[in-house]
Coordinates of C-alpha atoms in Angstrom, one line a residue:
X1 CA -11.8 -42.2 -41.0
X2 CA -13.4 -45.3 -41.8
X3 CA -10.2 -46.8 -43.0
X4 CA -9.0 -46.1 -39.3
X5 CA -11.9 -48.0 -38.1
X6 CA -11.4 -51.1 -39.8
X7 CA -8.1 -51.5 -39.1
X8 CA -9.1 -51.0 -34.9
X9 CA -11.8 -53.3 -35.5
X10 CA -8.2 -56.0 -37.0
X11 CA -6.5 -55.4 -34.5
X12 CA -8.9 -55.7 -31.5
X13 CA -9.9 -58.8 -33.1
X14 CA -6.3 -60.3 -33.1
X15 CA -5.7 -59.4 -29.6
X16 CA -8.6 -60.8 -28.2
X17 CA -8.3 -64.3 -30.1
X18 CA -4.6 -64.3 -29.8
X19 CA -4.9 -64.1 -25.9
X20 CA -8.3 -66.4 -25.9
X21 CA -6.1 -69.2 -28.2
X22 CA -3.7 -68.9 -25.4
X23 CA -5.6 -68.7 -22.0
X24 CA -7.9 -71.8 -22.7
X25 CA -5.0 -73.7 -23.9
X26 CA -3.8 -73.0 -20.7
X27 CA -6.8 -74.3 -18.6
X28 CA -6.7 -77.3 -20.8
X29 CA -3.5 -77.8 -19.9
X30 CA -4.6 -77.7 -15.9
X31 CA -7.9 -79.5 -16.4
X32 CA -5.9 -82.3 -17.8
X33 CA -2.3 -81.8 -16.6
X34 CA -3.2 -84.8 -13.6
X35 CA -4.4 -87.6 -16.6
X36 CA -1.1 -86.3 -18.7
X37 CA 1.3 -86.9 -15.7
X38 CA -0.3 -90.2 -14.5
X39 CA 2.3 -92.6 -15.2
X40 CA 5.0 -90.2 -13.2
X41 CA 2.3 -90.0 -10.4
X42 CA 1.9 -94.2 -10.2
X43 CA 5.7 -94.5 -10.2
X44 CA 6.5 -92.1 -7.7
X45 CA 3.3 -91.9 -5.7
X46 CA 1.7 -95.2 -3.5
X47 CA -2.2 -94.4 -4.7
X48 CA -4.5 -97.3 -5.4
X49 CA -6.0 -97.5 -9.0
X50 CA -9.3 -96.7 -7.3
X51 CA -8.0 -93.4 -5.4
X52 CA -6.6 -92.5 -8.6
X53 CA -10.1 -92.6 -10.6
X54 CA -11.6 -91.0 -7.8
X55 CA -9.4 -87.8 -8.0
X56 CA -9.8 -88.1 -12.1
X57 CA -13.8 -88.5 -11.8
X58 CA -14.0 -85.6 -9.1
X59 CA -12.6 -83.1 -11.8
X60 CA -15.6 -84.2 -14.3
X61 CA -18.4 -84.0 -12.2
X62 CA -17.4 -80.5 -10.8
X63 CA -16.6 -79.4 -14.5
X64 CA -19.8 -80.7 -15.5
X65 CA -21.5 -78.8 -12.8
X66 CA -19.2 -75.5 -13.1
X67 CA -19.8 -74.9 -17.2
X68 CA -23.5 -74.9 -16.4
X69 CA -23.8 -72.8 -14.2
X70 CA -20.9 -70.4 -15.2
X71 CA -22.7 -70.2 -18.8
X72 CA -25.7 -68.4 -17.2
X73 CA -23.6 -66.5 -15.1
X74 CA -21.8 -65.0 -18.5
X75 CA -24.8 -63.2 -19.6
X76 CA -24.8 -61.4 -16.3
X77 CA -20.9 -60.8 -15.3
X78 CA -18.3 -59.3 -17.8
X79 CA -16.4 -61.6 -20.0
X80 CA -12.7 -60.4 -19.2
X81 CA -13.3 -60.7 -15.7
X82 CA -14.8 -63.9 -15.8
X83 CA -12.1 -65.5 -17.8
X84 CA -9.5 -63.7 -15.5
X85 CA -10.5 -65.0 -12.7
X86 CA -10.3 -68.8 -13.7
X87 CA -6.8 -68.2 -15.3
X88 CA -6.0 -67.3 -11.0
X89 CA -7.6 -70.2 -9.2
X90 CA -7.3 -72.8 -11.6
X91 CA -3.1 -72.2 -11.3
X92 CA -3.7 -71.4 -7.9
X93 CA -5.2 -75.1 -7.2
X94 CA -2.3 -76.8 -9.5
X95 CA 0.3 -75.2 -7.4
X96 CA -1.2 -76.2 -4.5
X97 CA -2.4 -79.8 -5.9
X98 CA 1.5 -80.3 -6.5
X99 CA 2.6 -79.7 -2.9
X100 CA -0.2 -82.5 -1.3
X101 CA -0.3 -85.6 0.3
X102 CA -3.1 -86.6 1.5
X103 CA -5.1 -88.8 -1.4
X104 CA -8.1 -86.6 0.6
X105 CA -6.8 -83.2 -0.3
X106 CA -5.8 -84.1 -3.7
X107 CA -9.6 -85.5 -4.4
X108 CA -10.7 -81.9 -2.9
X109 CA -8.3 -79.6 -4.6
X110 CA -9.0 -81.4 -8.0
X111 CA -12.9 -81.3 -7.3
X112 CA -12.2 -77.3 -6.4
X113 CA -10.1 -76.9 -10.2
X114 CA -12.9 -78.6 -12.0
X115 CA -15.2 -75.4 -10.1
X116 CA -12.9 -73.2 -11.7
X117 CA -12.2 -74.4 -14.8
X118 CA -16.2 -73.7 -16.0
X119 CA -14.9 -70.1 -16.4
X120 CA -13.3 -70.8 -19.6
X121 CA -15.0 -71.7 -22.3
X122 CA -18.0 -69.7 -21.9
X123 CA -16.5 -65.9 -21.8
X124 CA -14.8 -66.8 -24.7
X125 CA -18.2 -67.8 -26.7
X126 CA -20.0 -64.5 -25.3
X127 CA -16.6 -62.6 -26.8
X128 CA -16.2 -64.4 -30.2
X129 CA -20.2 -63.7 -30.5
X130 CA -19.9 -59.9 -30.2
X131 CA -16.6 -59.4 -32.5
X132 CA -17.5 -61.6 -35.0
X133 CA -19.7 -61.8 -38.0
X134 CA -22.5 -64.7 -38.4
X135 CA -20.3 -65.7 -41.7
X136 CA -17.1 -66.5 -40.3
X137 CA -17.9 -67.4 -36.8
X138 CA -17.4 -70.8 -37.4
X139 CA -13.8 -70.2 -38.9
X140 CA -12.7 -68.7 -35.8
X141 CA -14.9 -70.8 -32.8
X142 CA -13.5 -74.0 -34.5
X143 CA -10.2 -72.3 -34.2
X144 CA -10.4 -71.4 -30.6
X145 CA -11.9 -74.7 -30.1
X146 CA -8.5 -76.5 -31.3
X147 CA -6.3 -74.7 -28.8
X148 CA -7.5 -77.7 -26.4
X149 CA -7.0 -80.4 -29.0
X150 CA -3.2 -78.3 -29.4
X151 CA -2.7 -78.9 -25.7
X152 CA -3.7 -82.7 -25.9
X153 CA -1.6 -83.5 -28.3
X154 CA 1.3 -81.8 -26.8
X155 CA 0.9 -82.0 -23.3
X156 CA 0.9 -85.7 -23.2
X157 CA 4.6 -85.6 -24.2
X158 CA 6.0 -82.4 -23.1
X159 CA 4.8 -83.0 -19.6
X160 CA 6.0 -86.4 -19.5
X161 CA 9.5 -85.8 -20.7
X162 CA 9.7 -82.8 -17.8
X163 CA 8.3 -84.8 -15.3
X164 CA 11.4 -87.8 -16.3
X165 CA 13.9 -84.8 -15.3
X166 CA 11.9 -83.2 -12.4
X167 CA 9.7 -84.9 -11.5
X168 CA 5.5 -84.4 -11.6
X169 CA 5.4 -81.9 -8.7
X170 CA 7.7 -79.6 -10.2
X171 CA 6.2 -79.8 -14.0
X172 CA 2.2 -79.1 -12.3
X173 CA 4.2 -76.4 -10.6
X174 CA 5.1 -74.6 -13.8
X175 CA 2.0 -75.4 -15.5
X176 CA 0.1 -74.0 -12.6
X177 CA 2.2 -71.3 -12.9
X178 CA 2.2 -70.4 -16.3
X179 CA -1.5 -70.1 -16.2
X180 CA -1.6 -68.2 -13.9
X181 CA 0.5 -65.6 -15.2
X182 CA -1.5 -65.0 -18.0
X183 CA -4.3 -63.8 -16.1
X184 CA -3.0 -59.6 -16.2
X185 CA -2.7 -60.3 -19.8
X186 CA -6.3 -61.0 -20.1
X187 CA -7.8 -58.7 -17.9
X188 CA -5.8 -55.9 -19.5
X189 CA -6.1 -56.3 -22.9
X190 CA -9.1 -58.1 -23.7
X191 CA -11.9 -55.8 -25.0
X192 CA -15.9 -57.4 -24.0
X193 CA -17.5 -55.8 -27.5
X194 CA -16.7 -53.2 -30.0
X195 CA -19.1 -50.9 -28.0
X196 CA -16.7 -50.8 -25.0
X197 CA -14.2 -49.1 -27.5
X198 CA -16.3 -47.0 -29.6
X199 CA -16.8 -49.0 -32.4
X200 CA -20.0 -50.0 -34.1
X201 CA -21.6 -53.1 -33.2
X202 CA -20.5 -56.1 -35.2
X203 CA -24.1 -56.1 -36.8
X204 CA -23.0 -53.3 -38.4
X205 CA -19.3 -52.8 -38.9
X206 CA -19.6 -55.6 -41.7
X207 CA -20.9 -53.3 -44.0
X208 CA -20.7 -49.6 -41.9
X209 CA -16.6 -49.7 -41.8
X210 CA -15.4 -50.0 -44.8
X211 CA -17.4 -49.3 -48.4
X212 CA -17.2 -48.7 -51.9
X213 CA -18.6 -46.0 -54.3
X214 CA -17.8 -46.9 -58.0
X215 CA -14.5 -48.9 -56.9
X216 CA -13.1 -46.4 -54.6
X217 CA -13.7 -45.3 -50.9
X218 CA -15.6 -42.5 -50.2
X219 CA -16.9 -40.5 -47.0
X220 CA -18.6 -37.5 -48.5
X221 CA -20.6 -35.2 -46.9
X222 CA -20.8 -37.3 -43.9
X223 CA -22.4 -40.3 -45.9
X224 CA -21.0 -43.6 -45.3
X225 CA -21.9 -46.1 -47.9
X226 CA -21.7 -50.1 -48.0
X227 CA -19.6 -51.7 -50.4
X228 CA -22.8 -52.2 -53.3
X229 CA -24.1 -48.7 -52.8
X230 CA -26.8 -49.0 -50.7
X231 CA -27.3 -46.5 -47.9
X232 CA -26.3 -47.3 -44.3
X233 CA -26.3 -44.3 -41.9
X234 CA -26.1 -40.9 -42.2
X235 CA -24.5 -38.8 -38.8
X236 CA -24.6 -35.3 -41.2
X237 CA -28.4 -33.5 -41.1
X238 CA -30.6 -37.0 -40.9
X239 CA -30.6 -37.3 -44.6
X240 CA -29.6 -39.8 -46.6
X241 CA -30.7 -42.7 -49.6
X242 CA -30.0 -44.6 -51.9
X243 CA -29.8 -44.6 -55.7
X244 CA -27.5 -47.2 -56.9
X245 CA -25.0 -45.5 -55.0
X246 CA -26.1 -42.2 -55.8
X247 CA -27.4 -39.8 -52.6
X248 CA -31.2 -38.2 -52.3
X249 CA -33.0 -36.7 -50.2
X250 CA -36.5 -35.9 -49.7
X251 CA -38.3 -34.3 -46.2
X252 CA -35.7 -35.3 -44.5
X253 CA -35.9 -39.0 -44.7
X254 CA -34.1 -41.2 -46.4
X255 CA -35.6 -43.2 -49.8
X256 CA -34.7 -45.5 -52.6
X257 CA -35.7 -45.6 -56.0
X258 CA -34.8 -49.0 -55.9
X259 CA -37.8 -49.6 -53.6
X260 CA -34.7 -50.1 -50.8
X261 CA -35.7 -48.3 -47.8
X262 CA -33.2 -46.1 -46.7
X263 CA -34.5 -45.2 -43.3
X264 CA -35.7 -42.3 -41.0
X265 CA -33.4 -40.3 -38.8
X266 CA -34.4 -38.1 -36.2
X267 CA -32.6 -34.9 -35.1
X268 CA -29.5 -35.7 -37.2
X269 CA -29.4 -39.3 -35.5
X270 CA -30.0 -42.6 -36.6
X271 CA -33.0 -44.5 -34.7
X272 CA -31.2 -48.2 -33.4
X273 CA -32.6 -50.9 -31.4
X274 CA -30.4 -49.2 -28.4
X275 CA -32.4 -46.0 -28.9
X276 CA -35.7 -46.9 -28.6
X277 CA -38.0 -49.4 -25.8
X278 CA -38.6 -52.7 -26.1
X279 CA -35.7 -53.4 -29.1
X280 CA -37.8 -52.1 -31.9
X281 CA -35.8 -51.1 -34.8
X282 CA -36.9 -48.2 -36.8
X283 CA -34.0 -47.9 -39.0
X284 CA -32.9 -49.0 -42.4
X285 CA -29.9 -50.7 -41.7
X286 CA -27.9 -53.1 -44.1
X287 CA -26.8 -55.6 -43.1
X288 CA -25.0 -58.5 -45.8
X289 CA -27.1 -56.5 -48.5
X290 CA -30.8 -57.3 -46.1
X291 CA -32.6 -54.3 -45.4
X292 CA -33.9 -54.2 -41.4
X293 CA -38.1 -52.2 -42.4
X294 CA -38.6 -49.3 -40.2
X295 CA -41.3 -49.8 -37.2
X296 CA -44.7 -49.1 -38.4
X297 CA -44.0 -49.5 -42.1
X298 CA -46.4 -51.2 -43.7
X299 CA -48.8 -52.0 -40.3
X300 CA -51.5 -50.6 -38.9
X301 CA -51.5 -48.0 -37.1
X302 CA -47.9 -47.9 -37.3
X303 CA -47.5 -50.0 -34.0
X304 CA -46.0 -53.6 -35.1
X305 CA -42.6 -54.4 -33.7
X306 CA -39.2 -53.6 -35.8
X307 CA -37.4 -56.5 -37.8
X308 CA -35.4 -59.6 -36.3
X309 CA -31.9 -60.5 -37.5
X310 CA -30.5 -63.8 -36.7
X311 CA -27.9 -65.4 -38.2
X312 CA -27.5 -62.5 -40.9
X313 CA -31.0 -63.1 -42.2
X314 CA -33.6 -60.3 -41.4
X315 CA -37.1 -61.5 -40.3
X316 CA -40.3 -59.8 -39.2
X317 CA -41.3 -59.7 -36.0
X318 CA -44.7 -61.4 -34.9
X319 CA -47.6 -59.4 -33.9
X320 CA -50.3 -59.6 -31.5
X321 CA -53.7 -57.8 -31.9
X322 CA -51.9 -55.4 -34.2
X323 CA -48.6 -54.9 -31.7
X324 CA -45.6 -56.0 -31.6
X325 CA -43.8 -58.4 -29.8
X326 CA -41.1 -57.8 -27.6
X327 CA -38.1 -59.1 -29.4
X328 CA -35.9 -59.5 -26.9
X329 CA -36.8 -63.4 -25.3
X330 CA -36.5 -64.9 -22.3
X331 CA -35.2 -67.5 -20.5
X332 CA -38.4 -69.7 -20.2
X333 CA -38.5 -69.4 -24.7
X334 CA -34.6 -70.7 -24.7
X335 CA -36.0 -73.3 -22.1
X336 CA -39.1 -74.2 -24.3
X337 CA -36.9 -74.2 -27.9
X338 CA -37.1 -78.2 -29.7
X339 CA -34.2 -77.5 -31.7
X340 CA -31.8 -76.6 -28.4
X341 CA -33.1 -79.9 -26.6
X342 CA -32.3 -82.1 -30.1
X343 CA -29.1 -80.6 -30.3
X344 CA -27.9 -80.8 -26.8
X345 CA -29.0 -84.9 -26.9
X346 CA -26.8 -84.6 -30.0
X347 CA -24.4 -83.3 -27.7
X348 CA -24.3 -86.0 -25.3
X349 CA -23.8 -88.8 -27.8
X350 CA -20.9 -87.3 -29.4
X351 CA -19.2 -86.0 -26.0
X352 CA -20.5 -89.9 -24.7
X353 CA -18.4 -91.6 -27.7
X354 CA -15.3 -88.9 -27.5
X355 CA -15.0 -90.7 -24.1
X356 CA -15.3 -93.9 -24.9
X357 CA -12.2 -93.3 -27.1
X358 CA -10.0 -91.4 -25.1
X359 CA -10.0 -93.5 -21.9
X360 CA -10.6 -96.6 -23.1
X361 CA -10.2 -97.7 -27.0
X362 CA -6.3 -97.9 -26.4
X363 CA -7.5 -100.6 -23.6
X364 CA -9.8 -102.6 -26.8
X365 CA -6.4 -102.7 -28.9
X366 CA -4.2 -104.0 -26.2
X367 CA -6.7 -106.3 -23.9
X368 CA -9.1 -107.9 -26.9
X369 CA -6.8 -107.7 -30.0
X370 CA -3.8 -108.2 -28.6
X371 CA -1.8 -105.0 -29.8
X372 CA 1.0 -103.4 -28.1
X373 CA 0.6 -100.6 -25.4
X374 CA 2.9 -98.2 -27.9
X375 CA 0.1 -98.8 -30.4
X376 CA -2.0 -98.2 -27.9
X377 CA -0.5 -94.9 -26.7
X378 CA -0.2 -94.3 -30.8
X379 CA -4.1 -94.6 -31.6
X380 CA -4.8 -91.8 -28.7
X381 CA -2.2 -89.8 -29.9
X382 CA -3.6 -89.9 -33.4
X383 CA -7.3 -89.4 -32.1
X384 CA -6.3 -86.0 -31.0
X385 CA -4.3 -85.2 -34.0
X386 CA -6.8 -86.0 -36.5
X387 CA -9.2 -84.0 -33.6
X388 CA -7.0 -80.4 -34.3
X389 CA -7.6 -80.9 -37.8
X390 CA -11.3 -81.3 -37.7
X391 CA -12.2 -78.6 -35.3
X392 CA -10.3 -76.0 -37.5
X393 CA -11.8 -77.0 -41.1
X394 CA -15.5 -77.7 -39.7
X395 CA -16.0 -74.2 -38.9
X396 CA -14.3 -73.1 -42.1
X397 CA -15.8 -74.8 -44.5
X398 CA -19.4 -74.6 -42.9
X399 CA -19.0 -71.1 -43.4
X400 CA -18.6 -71.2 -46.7
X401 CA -21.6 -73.4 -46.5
X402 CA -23.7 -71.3 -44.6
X403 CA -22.6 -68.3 -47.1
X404 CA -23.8 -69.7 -49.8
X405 CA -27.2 -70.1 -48.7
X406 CA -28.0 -67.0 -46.4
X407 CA -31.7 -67.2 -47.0
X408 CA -31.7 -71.0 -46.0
X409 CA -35.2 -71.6 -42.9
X410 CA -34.7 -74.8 -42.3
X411 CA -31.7 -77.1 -41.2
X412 CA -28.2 -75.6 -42.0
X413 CA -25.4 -76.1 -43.7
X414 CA -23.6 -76.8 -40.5
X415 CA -26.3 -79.2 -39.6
X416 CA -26.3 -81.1 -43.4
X417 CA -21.7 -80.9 -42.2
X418 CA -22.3 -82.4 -39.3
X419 CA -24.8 -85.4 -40.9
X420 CA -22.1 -86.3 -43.0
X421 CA -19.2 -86.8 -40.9
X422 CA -21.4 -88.3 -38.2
X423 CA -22.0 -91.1 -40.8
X424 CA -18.0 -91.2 -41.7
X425 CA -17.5 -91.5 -38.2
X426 CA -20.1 -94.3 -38.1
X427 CA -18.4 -96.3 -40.7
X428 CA -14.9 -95.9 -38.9
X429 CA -16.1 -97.2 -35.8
X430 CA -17.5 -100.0 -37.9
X431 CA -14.3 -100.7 -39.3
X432 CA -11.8 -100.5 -35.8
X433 CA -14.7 -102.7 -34.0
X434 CA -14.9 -105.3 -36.4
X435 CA -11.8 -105.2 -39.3
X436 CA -9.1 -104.4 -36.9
X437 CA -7.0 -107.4 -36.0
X438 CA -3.6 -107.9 -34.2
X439 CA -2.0 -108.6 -37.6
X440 CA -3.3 -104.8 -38.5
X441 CA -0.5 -102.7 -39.7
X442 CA -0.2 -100.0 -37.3
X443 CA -0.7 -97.0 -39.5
X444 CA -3.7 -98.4 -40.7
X445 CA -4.9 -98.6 -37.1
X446 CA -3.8 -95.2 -36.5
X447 CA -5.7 -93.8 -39.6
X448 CA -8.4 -95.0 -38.2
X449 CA -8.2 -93.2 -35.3
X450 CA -7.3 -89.9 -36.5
X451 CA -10.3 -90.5 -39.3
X452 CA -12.4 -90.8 -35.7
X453 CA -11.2 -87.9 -34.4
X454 CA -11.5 -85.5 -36.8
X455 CA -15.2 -86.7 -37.4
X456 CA -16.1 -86.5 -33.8
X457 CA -14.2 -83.0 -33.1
X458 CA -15.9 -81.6 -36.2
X459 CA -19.3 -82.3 -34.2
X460 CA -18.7 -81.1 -31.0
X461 CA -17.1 -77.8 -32.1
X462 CA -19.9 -77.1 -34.4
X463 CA -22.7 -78.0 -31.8
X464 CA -21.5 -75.2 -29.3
X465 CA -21.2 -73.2 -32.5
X466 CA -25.0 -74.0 -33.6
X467 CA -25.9 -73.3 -29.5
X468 CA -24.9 -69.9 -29.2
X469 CA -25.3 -68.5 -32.7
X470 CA -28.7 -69.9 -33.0
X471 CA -29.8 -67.8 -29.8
X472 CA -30.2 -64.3 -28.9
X473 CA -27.2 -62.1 -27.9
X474 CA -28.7 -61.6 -24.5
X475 CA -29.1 -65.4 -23.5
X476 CA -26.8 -67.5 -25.8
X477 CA -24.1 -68.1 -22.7
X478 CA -27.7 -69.6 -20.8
X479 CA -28.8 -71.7 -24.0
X480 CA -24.7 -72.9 -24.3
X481 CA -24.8 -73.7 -20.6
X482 CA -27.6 -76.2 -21.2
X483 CA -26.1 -77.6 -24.8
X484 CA -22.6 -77.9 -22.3
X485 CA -24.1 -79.5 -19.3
X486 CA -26.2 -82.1 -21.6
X487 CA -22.7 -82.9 -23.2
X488 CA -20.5 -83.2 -19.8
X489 CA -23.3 -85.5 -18.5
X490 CA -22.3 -87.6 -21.9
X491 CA -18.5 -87.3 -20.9
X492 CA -19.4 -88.4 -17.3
X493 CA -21.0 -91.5 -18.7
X494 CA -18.4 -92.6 -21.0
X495 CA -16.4 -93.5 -17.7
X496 CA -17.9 -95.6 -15.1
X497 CA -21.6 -97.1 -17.1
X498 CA -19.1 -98.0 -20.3
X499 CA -16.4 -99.7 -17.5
X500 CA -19.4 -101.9 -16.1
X501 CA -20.2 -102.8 -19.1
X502 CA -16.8 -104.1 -20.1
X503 CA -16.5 -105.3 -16.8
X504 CA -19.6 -107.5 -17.5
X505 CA -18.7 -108.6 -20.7
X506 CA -15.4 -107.4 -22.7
X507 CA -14.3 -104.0 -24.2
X508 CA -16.0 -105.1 -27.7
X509 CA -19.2 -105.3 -26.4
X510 CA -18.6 -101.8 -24.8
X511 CA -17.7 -100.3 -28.2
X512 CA -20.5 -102.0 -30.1
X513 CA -22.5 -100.2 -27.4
X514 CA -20.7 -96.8 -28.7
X515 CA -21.6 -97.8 -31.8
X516 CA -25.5 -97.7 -31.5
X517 CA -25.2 -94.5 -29.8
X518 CA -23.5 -92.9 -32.9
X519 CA -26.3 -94.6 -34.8
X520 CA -28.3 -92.6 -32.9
X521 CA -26.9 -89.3 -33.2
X522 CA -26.7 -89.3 -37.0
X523 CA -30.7 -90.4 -36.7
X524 CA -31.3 -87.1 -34.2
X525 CA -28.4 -84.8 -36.6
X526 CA -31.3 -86.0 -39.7
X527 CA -34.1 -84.5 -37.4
X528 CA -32.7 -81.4 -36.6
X529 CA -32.6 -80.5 -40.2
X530 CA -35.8 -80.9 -40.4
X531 CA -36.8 -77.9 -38.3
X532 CA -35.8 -74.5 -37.7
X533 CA -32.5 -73.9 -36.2
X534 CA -33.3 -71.1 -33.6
X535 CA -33.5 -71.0 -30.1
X536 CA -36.2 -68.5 -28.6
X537 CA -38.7 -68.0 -30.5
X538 CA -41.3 -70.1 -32.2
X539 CA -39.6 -73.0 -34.7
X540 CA -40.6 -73.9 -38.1
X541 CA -40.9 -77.6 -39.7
X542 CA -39.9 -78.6 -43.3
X543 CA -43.8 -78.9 -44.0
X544 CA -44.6 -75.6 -42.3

């Protein structure tokens, strides 16, 4: 039986990342499809370099508006639905974008897509959350992450060669298209949480589904077991223990002569958090070998709140005059969390700089050093490349970081990740800024770059990544929305404020600008380790 269950709980997983990977690689393509086909749109088009950058900035400020406010909407509207419905509009306003005119309409339609494409990224974060555990979220959010990185690096050139042969229309046609019709695809087969298929939550299904009893599965007498013998639930009778893998039972509640608590059942039924008011817990439930203490154990009067998990690591809950606390927070506690405002001004740096070197560092190479625009084109190319990489092997190896020290309080292992290549990146930017001259060898101008993009990628997918699993179930798409809007404010400002600035002076003095900022965010990343990272609750210092 639980053999069955594990293998549902595979291959739920692979369908639902399979057809995320693929459905916001598709509204990267959209959101960006107008900046890929650009140099088909000059030549065959008669816009004015200031029409075009006001139909690119329109996109930005309405994405930056959109992911806000469509991150608090995803803790209120089902994820599937959500994500279907940007799939539609966003190919919807493609199509349509590639049969204007008017520089008017184009500005509007583009403005409309940037609406839509807000309902990406956060369904998929509310879905990854619920089908994955705290120890390999990272592997598989820096995963889904790369699909856009996959679609900048190819896009660029696919969409450029079409558009030689047919023209821009027809290629934003097909892309619109395509999009589009991987909307059914979604709404059909992607499943919200493991409870919408009868699954245990994924709380518990890390230990619950599959287990060991002296090296082989077992499922006796209605006991299931996790993989080091301890106890997790018991449907048969309400009875159930543990003894180094060994059952006991005595009055009908479950014990350890370990000094593991077991739990109590009730009428054959194991108590949960979804069984009882306010989200106290009453039961015993492992979870990655940390043992949840039953509600009243221990307190007086039996009346103190159940036990907290976040991030795999159990906590108490606080009390009040002998009662316990509500666990469940609110908005006003995301809203009033340190460590979300730090991170989200970490966000806006690195989003601030990943700007500054997609529009503009191929204009420092060929304007102030005198490089070619093919090196030019090369170092943006390479920026993305060395991008993919990073997004996939921050989350991976931060897990394995984060693994290693489950009890950690303060900072994480992400957080001490993302220190370090915030430096790297530091000293890159250093080096292209002041080593790189025209007599340069081009791959060591391009190593540069992808060295910058795989430092600055690594951040930004593990700042989302900190966001969400940092806060509670209930409100992480609200605490992502404000980590996202702080970051699309930063992507905003890498356009016009660092073009005045160059305008002003030169493009060095913009970078040298860049610079300090990344200064900055490795001096706020230092910070941030210094506290507790959660979002809703009360936060701890180092010296607390």
């Amino acid at each position: 039986m639980w053999s069955t269950m594990a293998m549902s709980f595979g291959r739920y997983r692979t369908v639902n990342f399979c057809l995320m990977f693929m459905a916001y690689g598709a509204l990267t393509l959209c959101r960006k499809s107008f900046s890929y086909l650009l140099p088909s749109i000059v030549i065959e088009e008669t816009f004015t370099k200031s029409e075009l950058g006001v139909i690119a900035s329109s996109l930005m400020l309405a994405y930056c508006i959109s992911k806000f406010f469509c991150g608090i909407l995803s803790d209120r509207v089902r994820p599937h639905l959500f994500l279907t419905f940007g799939l539609v509009f966003v190919g919807l306003l493609n199509i349509q974008f590639a049969n204007t005119r008017s520089v008017a309409l184009f500005t509007v339609i583009w403005f409309l897509n940037g609406l839509c494409q807000g309902t990406g990224w956060p369904p998929c974060t509310k879905i990854l959350k619920q089908w994955y555990h705290p120890s390999e979220l990272g592997t598989w959010w820096s995963t889904l992450s790369a699909s856009s990185n996959l679609a900048g690096m190819l896009g660029p050139l696919v969409m450029s060669v079409a558009a030689d042969y047919l023209g821009w229309r027809y290629v934003m046609t097909i892309a619109g298209t395509l999009c589009m019709a991987s909307s059914p695809l979604v709404f059909l087969f992607i499943t919200n949480a493991p409870g919408d298929v009868g699954l245990p939550s994924i709380n518990l299904s890390e230990n619950a589904v599959t287990h060991e009893n002296n090296g082989k599965k077992s499922d006796q007498n209605g006991f299931r077991h996790s993989e080091n013998g301890i106890h997790v639930n018991a449907p048969k009778n309400g009875l159930g223990s543990s003894t180094d893998g060994e059952k006991s039972v005595q009055n009908g509640v479950g014990h350890s002569e370990n000094g593991i608590n077991a739990g109590t059942f009730k009428n054959g039924l194991e108590l949960t958090e979804e069984t009882l008011p306010n989200g106290f817990v009453t039961n015993g439930t492992v979870t990655n070998g940390l043992q949840r203490r039953p509600a009243g154990a221990d307190t007086p009067n039996g009346t103190a709140g159940g036990n907290i998990e976040r991030n795999g690591v159990v906590e108490k809950s606080e009390k009040v005059n002998g009662r316990g606390i509500n666990p469940e927070p609110t908005i006003a506690d995301v809203v009033r969390s340190p460590f979300l405002w730090l991170i989200s001004f970490t966000f806006f740096l690195v989003l601030l700089q990943s700007g500054a070197f997609q529009e503009w560092a191929q204009l420092l190479l060929i304007q102030d050093k005198g490089f070619s625009s093919a090196v030019g084109s090369g170092f943006t190319s390479a920026y993305h490349t060395g991008g993919f990489v990073g997004c996939i092997t921050s989350g991976f190896i931060t897990d394995r970081l984060v693994a290693r020290n489950k009890s950690r309080r303060i900072g994480s292992g992400r957080i001490d990740y993302m220190l370090v290549v915030s430096i790297c990146s530091l000293i890159c930017q250093l080096c292209f800024l002041k080593l790189i001259t025209p007599d340069t060898p081009w791959i060591i101008v391009t190593s540069c770059a992808s060295c910058i993009g795989f430092c600055i990628y690594s951040c930004i997918s593990l700042q989302g990544l900190l966001i969400v699993e940092s806060s509670p179930t209930s409100l992480s798409g609200t605490a992502h929305a404000i980590g996202s809007l702080a970051g699309n404010v930063g992507a905003v400002s890498s356009g016009l404020p660092l073009s005045y600035i160059s305008s002003l002076h030169d493009w060095s003095m913009t970078f040298t600008v860049v610079l300090v900022f990344a200064a900055v965010n490795s001096a706020l990343l230092f910070l941030c380790n210094r506290i507790e990272p959660v979002i809703g609750r009360p936060t701890r210092t180092k010296h607390d």
